[in-house]
Amino acid sequence: MTTVDIAHRATSGQDPEHGGPDPQEVRQRILELTTSVYAFSALISALELGILDELSAAESAAEIGRRTGAPEELVVALLDVALSLGLVRRTVAGFACTTGAAALVGGKAKEILQGDLRSTHLQSANLIDCAGRRDIPLRGWQYSDPDLLEAQGARSTEAVGALSRMVFPQLEGLEARLTATGGTILDVGTGVARKAIEMCRQFPNVHVVAIDPLPQALALARRNVAASSLEDRIELRSQRLEDLADHQRFDLVWIPVMFLDLDVAARGLARAIEALRPGGWAVLESIATEGEGLQEAVLRLVALLYGSPGLFPERAAALLRTAGYEDIIVLPAVPGVAPRVTVGRRPVGA
Ligand SMILES: C[S@@+](CC[C@H](N)C(=O)[O-])C[C@H]1O[C@@H](n2cnc3c(N)ncnc32)[C@H](O)[C@@H]1O
């Protein structure tokens, strides 16, 4: 049973007279959620142990255990879960990854997936810890745990490839600007700078100004930029978007508005349009989603915890309009990807 099934039942299985399921049904739904939590942990464990990487070619559990150092019984149990999720299949030799999973469990894709899962795990565990201490700060995304910061950074690199392939070609003049000498990007909320580094790899002529107010993140960012030998192409600044003072410097400003509250986003977009060159583009990522299902409800909760409650894509578009951007488009949702992208352009003649 997937969370989508659970959500469907949660909305469709309601008793109109008494307004909900009976206690036994509630218990059953909670058991299903518990199952999902352990399945999630099993997937992370299998990735961390390197068990799934071993399955590009069919292998026995005993051989995988020998290569990864994991006890064979644990390998079997984790693969049993992966099997029921459709990530692996049984073969004569033992197990092999299914085609869809194989594309995600090796190389760079694996690093992104691991970062995604680990970051989600640590953030959701933090929500529980805070609730236990009666301390739900709702001060936005303010983590200092280096593991979480790095996991979030690894997850964020996925957007660079996806947007470069699917979105940038739709934005008039942008690719030409980013491939030309002098092309400059503003990376807002750079965190540990993994996205900025990925942008430099994707566009070998580009320079990036990467801003973030969080000292712990910037310390890791400095280390990552140095390790990538990109100090001459990435300028790291301890700065908030709403304090930006650049004038006509950037061809692209990339703003994950999902980490900003509405007032900050509005003030920040006004600064950003001033900082864009005429005809340059703003790319916004937001996370709040309308809808009755469990997934939509969880995304609204995440938006609240990130600091951007109620920031639906149409709201992001309205903020862009108010700040004077044009050619505003809310891009369609991409299956399997939570953030929604909204773009707007500084008028060419402005
Ligand atoms: C989830 S993190 C981004 C992760 C990042 N893309 C990476 O590669 O690691 C969101 C970041 O936005 C930053 N942030 C929050 N408010 C901000 C603001 N007003 N201006 C700029 N950055 C801000 C936070 O400090 C945090 O590091």
Short mmCIF file of C-alpha atoms and ligand atoms in Angstrom, two decimals:
data_model
loop_
_atom_site.label_atom_id
_atom_site.label_comp_id
_atom_site.label_asym_id
_atom_site.label_seq_id
_atom_site.Cartn_x
_atom_site.Cartn_y
_atom_site.Cartn_z
CA MET A 1 0.00 0.00 0.00
CA THR A 2 1.48 3.33 -1.02
CA THR A 3 0.94 6.67 0.64
CA VAL A 4 -1.19 7.63 -2.36
CA ASP A 5 -3.45 4.62 -1.67
CA ILE A 6 -3.60 5.62 1.98
CA ALA A 7 -4.51 9.18 1.00
CA HIS A 8 -7.19 7.92 -1.34
CA ARG A 9 -8.70 5.82 1.39
CA ALA A 10 -8.35 8.63 3.89
CA THR A 11 -10.56 10.84 1.73
CA SER A 12 -12.83 8.26 0.09
CA GLY A 13 -13.39 5.93 3.04
CA GLN A 14 -15.04 8.50 5.29
CA ASP A 15 -18.20 7.65 7.13
CA PRO A 16 -20.52 10.59 6.29
CA GLU A 17 -22.51 10.17 9.51
CA HIS A 18 -19.68 9.94 12.02
CA GLY A 19 -17.04 11.79 10.02
CA GLY A 20 -14.29 9.20 9.80
CA PRO A 21 -13.06 5.63 10.08
CA ASP A 22 -13.61 3.43 13.13
CA PRO A 23 -10.71 2.89 15.61
CA GLN A 24 -9.66 -0.39 14.01
CA GLU A 25 -9.45 1.24 10.59
CA VAL A 26 -7.48 4.13 12.09
CA ARG A 27 -5.07 1.59 13.61
CA GLN A 28 -4.76 -0.12 10.22
CA ARG A 29 -3.90 3.18 8.50
CA ILE A 30 -1.30 3.93 11.14
CA LEU A 31 0.20 0.47 10.62
CA GLU A 32 0.43 1.23 6.91
CA LEU A 33 2.27 4.48 7.66
CA THR A 34 4.63 2.62 10.01
CA THR A 35 5.29 0.16 7.20
CA SER A 36 6.11 3.07 4.86
CA VAL A 37 8.56 4.53 7.41
CA TYR A 38 10.43 1.23 7.68
CA ALA A 39 10.37 0.74 3.90
CA PHE A 40 11.87 4.24 3.56
CA SER A 41 14.58 3.37 6.11
CA ALA A 42 15.26 0.07 4.34
CA LEU A 43 15.77 1.91 1.06
CA ILE A 44 18.18 4.41 2.63
CA SER A 45 20.07 1.56 4.35
CA ALA A 46 20.35 -0.45 1.14
CA LEU A 47 21.73 2.64 -0.64
CA GLU A 48 24.15 3.53 2.17
CA LEU A 49 25.43 -0.05 2.41
CA GLY A 50 25.91 -0.12 -1.38
CA ILE A 51 23.64 -3.13 -1.75
CA LEU A 52 21.66 -1.79 -4.69
CA ASP A 53 24.77 -0.70 -6.60
CA GLU A 54 25.85 -4.32 -6.62
CA LEU A 55 22.71 -5.31 -8.48
CA SER A 56 23.37 -3.76 -11.89
CA ALA A 57 24.25 -7.38 -12.73
CA ALA A 58 22.38 -10.23 -11.02
CA GLU A 59 23.94 -11.39 -7.77
CA SER A 60 23.20 -13.68 -4.87
CA ALA A 61 22.52 -12.22 -1.41
CA ALA A 62 25.55 -14.12 -0.07
CA GLU A 63 27.86 -12.50 -2.63
CA ILE A 64 26.41 -9.03 -2.00
CA GLY A 65 26.89 -9.57 1.73
CA ARG A 66 30.51 -10.58 1.15
CA ARG A 67 31.21 -7.51 -1.01
CA THR A 68 29.42 -4.93 1.16
CA GLY A 69 30.24 -6.38 4.57
CA ALA A 70 26.52 -6.53 5.49
CA PRO A 71 25.18 -9.71 7.17
CA GLU A 72 23.53 -11.91 4.58
CA GLU A 73 20.22 -12.07 6.52
CA LEU A 74 20.07 -8.27 6.50
CA VAL A 75 20.80 -8.19 2.76
CA VAL A 76 17.96 -10.66 2.17
CA ALA A 77 15.55 -8.68 4.35
CA LEU A 78 16.40 -5.34 2.73
CA LEU A 79 16.11 -6.84 -0.75
CA ASP A 80 12.78 -8.37 0.22
CA VAL A 81 11.50 -4.84 0.87
CA ALA A 82 13.12 -3.54 -2.34
CA LEU A 83 11.44 -6.39 -4.20
CA SER A 84 8.00 -5.41 -2.99
CA LEU A 85 8.70 -1.78 -3.97
CA GLY A 86 9.54 -2.95 -7.49
CA LEU A 87 13.17 -1.83 -7.24
CA VAL A 88 14.68 -5.29 -7.63
CA ARG A 89 13.54 -8.55 -9.22
CA ARG A 90 14.47 -12.16 -8.59
CA THR A 91 16.78 -13.87 -11.06
CA VAL A 92 18.34 -17.33 -11.33
CA ALA A 93 21.50 -15.94 -9.73
CA GLY A 94 19.60 -14.16 -6.94
CA PHE A 95 18.55 -10.53 -7.39
CA ALA A 96 18.96 -7.75 -9.97
CA CYS A 97 17.79 -4.14 -10.12
CA THR A 98 14.76 -3.39 -12.27
CA THR A 99 15.49 -1.01 -15.16
CA GLY A 100 13.86 2.01 -13.53
CA ALA A 101 15.74 1.58 -10.26
CA ALA A 102 19.06 0.83 -11.96
CA ALA A 103 19.06 4.36 -13.42
CA LEU A 104 18.84 5.85 -9.91
CA VAL A 105 21.12 3.75 -7.73
CA GLY A 106 24.54 4.32 -9.28
CA GLY A 107 26.95 7.24 -9.78
CA LYS A 108 25.66 10.81 -9.54
CA ALA A 109 21.98 9.78 -9.53
CA LYS A 110 22.64 7.69 -6.43
CA GLU A 111 24.30 10.61 -4.67
CA ILE A 112 21.25 12.80 -5.42
CA LEU A 113 18.78 10.13 -4.28
CA GLN A 114 20.76 9.47 -1.10
CA GLY A 115 20.88 13.20 -0.34
CA ASP A 116 17.15 13.50 -0.99
CA LEU A 117 16.22 10.61 1.32
CA ARG A 118 18.73 11.49 4.04
CA SER A 119 17.67 15.13 4.11
CA THR A 120 14.00 14.14 4.34
CA HIS A 121 14.79 11.65 7.10
CA LEU A 122 16.77 14.18 9.18
CA GLN A 123 14.23 16.98 8.70
CA SER A 124 11.24 14.82 9.58
CA ALA A 125 13.09 13.40 12.62
CA ASN A 126 13.76 17.01 13.67
CA LEU A 127 10.03 17.76 13.54
CA ILE A 128 9.41 14.86 15.93
CA ASP A 129 12.24 15.93 18.25
CA CYS A 130 10.96 19.51 18.34
CA ALA A 131 7.41 18.32 19.10
CA GLY A 132 8.77 16.19 21.95
CA ARG A 133 10.41 19.30 23.42
CA ARG A 134 7.24 21.39 22.78
CA ASP A 135 9.46 23.56 20.60
CA ILE A 136 8.16 24.05 17.07
CA PRO A 137 10.03 27.15 16.03
CA LEU A 138 8.51 27.79 12.56
CA ARG A 139 11.40 30.12 11.83
CA GLY A 140 11.97 28.63 8.39
CA TRP A 141 14.81 26.43 7.15
CA GLN A 142 17.52 26.89 9.79
CA TYR A 143 19.49 23.69 10.18
CA SER A 144 23.11 23.58 11.27
CA ASP A 145 23.78 19.80 11.25
CA PRO A 146 26.54 19.36 8.61
CA ASP A 147 25.13 15.97 7.52
CA LEU A 148 21.76 17.54 6.83
CA LEU A 149 23.28 20.56 5.07
CA GLU A 150 25.39 18.33 2.81
CA ALA A 151 22.47 15.97 2.12
CA GLN A 152 20.30 18.92 1.16
CA GLY A 153 23.09 20.22 -1.07
CA ALA A 154 23.41 16.86 -2.85
CA ARG A 155 19.64 16.77 -3.39
CA SER A 156 19.61 20.30 -4.80
CA THR A 157 22.00 19.46 -7.67
CA GLU A 158 19.26 17.45 -9.38
CA ALA A 159 17.41 20.65 -10.28
CA VAL A 160 20.38 22.00 -12.28
CA GLY A 161 20.37 19.16 -14.81
CA ALA A 162 16.58 19.02 -14.97
CA LEU A 163 16.07 22.76 -15.45
CA SER A 164 18.96 23.10 -17.92
CA ARG A 165 17.39 20.36 -20.03
CA MET A 166 13.70 21.12 -19.71
CA VAL A 167 13.23 24.76 -18.69
CA PHE A 168 16.14 26.93 -19.84
CA PRO A 169 15.59 26.11 -23.55
CA GLN A 170 12.08 27.63 -23.19
CA LEU A 171 13.41 30.92 -21.78
CA GLU A 172 14.22 33.24 -24.62
CA GLY A 173 17.89 34.17 -24.89
CA LEU A 174 18.92 32.47 -21.65
CA GLU A 175 21.04 29.61 -23.02
CA ALA A 176 22.93 32.03 -25.30
CA ARG A 177 23.69 34.26 -22.31
CA LEU A 178 24.81 31.38 -20.11
CA THR A 179 27.12 29.92 -22.73
CA ALA A 180 28.65 33.29 -23.69
CA THR A 181 31.64 34.76 -21.87
CA GLY A 182 30.42 36.98 -19.05
CA GLY A 183 27.23 34.99 -18.30
CA THR A 184 26.46 35.41 -14.59
CA ILE A 185 24.04 33.61 -12.27
CA LEU A 186 22.81 34.55 -8.81
CA ASP A 187 22.25 31.47 -6.62
CA VAL A 188 20.03 32.52 -3.71
CA GLY A 189 20.19 30.44 -0.51
CA THR A 190 23.21 28.61 -1.80
CA GLY A 191 23.60 26.47 1.32
CA VAL A 192 26.73 24.34 0.83
CA ALA A 193 27.07 25.63 -2.77
CA ARG A 194 26.50 22.31 -4.49
CA LYS A 195 24.01 23.83 -6.92
CA ALA A 196 26.42 26.67 -7.72
CA ILE A 197 29.18 24.13 -8.40
CA GLU A 198 26.87 22.10 -10.63
CA MET A 199 25.90 25.23 -12.58
CA CYS A 200 29.58 25.96 -13.24
CA ARG A 201 30.02 22.41 -14.54
CA GLN A 202 26.93 22.67 -16.73
CA PHE A 203 27.94 26.07 -18.16
CA PRO A 204 31.74 26.24 -18.37
CA ASN A 205 31.88 30.03 -19.02
CA VAL A 206 29.48 31.07 -16.32
CA HIS A 207 30.27 32.91 -13.09
CA VAL A 208 28.06 32.47 -10.03
CA VAL A 209 27.41 34.79 -7.11
CA ALA A 210 26.13 32.54 -4.32
CA ILE A 211 24.46 34.15 -1.29
CA ASP A 212 23.26 32.77 2.03
CA PRO A 213 23.03 34.21 5.56
CA LEU A 214 23.70 30.89 7.37
CA PRO A 215 27.31 30.75 8.67
CA GLN A 216 27.41 26.95 9.08
CA ALA A 217 26.32 26.47 5.47
CA LEU A 218 28.76 29.05 4.14
CA ALA A 219 31.68 27.37 5.94
CA LEU A 220 30.86 24.09 4.16
CA ALA A 221 30.26 25.99 0.92
CA ARG A 222 33.76 27.47 1.08
CA ARG A 223 35.24 24.01 1.54
CA ASN A 224 33.20 22.53 -1.33
CA VAL A 225 34.04 25.37 -3.72
CA ALA A 226 37.75 25.02 -2.89
CA ALA A 227 37.60 21.23 -3.35
CA SER A 228 36.06 21.81 -6.80
CA SER A 229 38.78 24.38 -7.69
CA LEU A 230 36.07 26.90 -8.59
CA GLU A 231 37.11 29.81 -6.36
CA ASP A 232 37.71 31.98 -9.43
CA ARG A 233 34.15 31.37 -10.72
CA ILE A 234 32.02 31.27 -7.57
CA GLU A 235 31.77 34.30 -5.29
CA LEU A 236 30.32 33.34 -1.91
CA ARG A 237 28.62 36.07 0.08
CA SER A 238 27.06 36.16 3.51
CA GLN A 239 23.96 38.02 2.37
CA ARG A 240 20.17 37.91 2.33
CA LEU A 241 18.27 38.28 -0.91
CA GLU A 242 16.33 41.25 0.44
CA ASP A 243 19.64 43.04 1.08
CA LEU A 244 21.00 42.50 -2.44
CA ALA A 245 22.41 45.71 -3.91
CA ASP A 246 23.72 44.57 -7.31
CA HIS A 247 22.62 46.47 -10.41
CA GLN A 248 22.11 44.82 -13.83
CA ARG A 249 24.67 42.11 -13.14
CA PHE A 250 22.90 38.75 -13.64
CA ASP A 251 21.42 36.82 -16.56
CA LEU A 252 19.66 34.37 -14.27
CA VAL A 253 18.60 34.62 -10.65
CA TRP A 254 17.61 31.29 -9.15
CA ILE A 255 15.45 31.76 -6.08
CA PRO A 256 14.04 28.84 -4.07
CA VAL A 257 11.20 30.95 -2.69
CA MET A 258 10.01 27.87 -0.80
CA PHE A 259 12.62 28.82 1.86
CA LEU A 260 11.49 32.47 2.14
CA ASP A 261 8.46 33.95 3.83
CA LEU A 262 6.08 35.94 1.67
CA ASP A 263 7.25 39.36 2.79
CA VAL A 264 10.93 38.45 2.30
CA ALA A 265 10.14 36.93 -1.10
CA ALA A 266 8.31 40.09 -2.19
CA ARG A 267 11.13 42.40 -1.07
CA GLY A 268 13.72 40.00 -2.48
CA LEU A 269 12.10 39.86 -5.91
CA ALA A 270 12.16 43.65 -6.09
CA ARG A 271 15.93 43.56 -5.42
CA ALA A 272 16.42 40.71 -7.84
CA ILE A 273 14.78 42.50 -10.80
CA GLU A 274 17.12 45.42 -10.19
CA ALA A 275 20.06 42.99 -10.12
CA LEU A 276 19.04 41.30 -13.40
CA ARG A 277 20.30 42.49 -16.74
CA PRO A 278 17.43 43.59 -19.03
CA GLY A 279 15.95 40.42 -20.56
CA GLY A 280 17.42 38.24 -17.79
CA TRP A 281 15.28 35.60 -16.11
CA ALA A 282 14.19 34.78 -12.56
CA VAL A 283 13.53 31.10 -11.81
CA LEU A 284 11.49 30.45 -8.67
CA GLU A 285 10.90 27.15 -6.90
CA SER A 286 7.94 26.78 -4.55
CA ILE A 287 6.48 23.77 -2.84
CA ALA A 288 2.95 24.42 -1.54
CA THR A 289 0.35 22.56 -3.58
CA GLU A 290 -3.46 22.68 -3.69
CA GLY A 291 -5.39 19.42 -3.41
CA GLU A 292 -7.11 17.06 -1.01
CA GLY A 293 -4.67 14.15 -1.08
CA LEU A 294 -2.09 13.14 1.52
CA GLN A 295 0.82 14.13 -0.70
CA GLU A 296 -0.55 17.65 -1.20
CA ALA A 297 -1.27 18.01 2.53
CA VAL A 298 2.29 16.90 3.36
CA LEU A 299 3.74 19.37 0.85
CA ARG A 300 1.76 22.18 2.52
CA LEU A 301 3.19 21.06 5.88
CA VAL A 302 6.70 21.06 4.40
CA ALA A 303 6.11 24.55 2.95
CA LEU A 304 5.10 25.73 6.42
CA LEU A 305 8.24 24.21 7.97
CA TYR A 306 10.41 25.69 5.20
CA GLY A 307 8.98 29.12 5.97
CA SER A 308 6.71 29.68 2.95
CA PRO A 309 3.18 28.70 4.03
CA GLY A 310 0.58 29.35 1.34
CA LEU A 311 3.16 30.09 -1.34
CA PHE A 312 1.40 28.28 -4.20
CA PRO A 313 2.87 28.67 -7.70
CA GLU A 314 0.14 31.16 -8.65
CA ARG A 315 1.13 33.24 -5.62
CA ALA A 316 4.76 33.14 -6.78
CA ALA A 317 3.56 34.34 -10.20
CA ALA A 318 1.63 37.19 -8.55
CA LEU A 319 4.74 38.23 -6.60
CA LEU A 320 6.71 38.34 -9.86
CA ARG A 321 4.00 40.44 -11.52
CA THR A 322 3.92 42.92 -8.65
CA ALA A 323 7.70 43.30 -8.78
CA GLY A 324 7.54 44.20 -12.49
CA TYR A 325 8.59 40.96 -14.21
CA GLU A 326 6.96 39.92 -17.48
CA ASP A 327 6.62 36.71 -19.54
CA ILE A 328 5.60 34.96 -16.32
CA ILE A 329 4.90 31.23 -16.66
CA VAL A 330 3.92 28.66 -14.03
CA LEU A 331 5.46 25.47 -15.38
CA PRO A 332 3.53 22.20 -15.13
CA ALA A 333 4.33 19.83 -12.28
CA VAL A 334 6.88 17.12 -13.09
CA PRO A 335 5.99 13.64 -11.76
CA GLY A 336 8.23 12.65 -8.84
CA VAL A 337 9.48 16.22 -8.32
CA ALA A 338 8.02 18.25 -5.44
CA PRO A 339 9.09 21.84 -6.22
CA ARG A 340 7.07 23.78 -8.80
CA VAL A 341 8.87 26.21 -11.05
CA THR A 342 7.62 29.68 -11.94
CA VAL A 343 9.63 31.96 -14.21
CA GLY A 344 9.57 35.65 -15.06
CA ARG A 345 11.73 38.04 -17.04
CA ARG A 346 13.04 41.53 -16.52
CA PRO A 347 11.62 43.46 -19.46
CA VAL A 348 14.19 43.73 -22.28
CA GLY A 349 13.82 47.50 -22.51
CA ALA A 350 13.78 48.18 -18.76
C1 LIG B 1 17.56 24.30 1.84
S1 LIG B 1 18.76 25.47 1.86
C2 LIG B 1 19.35 25.50 0.21
C3 LIG B 1 20.28 24.40 -0.12
C4 LIG B 1 21.21 24.72 -1.23
N1 LIG B 1 20.57 24.93 -2.49
C5 LIG B 1 22.34 23.73 -1.29
O1 LIG B 1 22.79 23.42 -2.38
O2 LIG B 1 22.81 23.29 -0.27
C6 LIG B 1 17.93 27.03 1.91
C7 LIG B 1 18.88 28.13 2.19
O3 LIG B 1 18.22 29.39 2.06
C8 LIG B 1 18.88 30.24 2.95
N2 LIG B 1 18.07 31.46 3.18
C9 LIG B 1 17.06 31.61 4.08
N3 LIG B 1 16.60 32.88 4.02
C10 LIG B 1 17.32 33.53 3.07
C11 LIG B 1 17.31 34.85 2.55
N4 LIG B 1 16.45 35.77 3.00
N5 LIG B 1 18.19 35.16 1.58
C12 LIG B 1 19.05 34.25 1.11
N6 LIG B 1 19.12 32.97 1.58
C13 LIG B 1 18.25 32.61 2.53
C14 LIG B 1 19.07 29.39 4.19
O4 LIG B 1 20.08 29.90 5.03
C15 LIG B 1 19.42 28.04 3.58
O5 LIG B 1 20.80 27.80 3.54
#
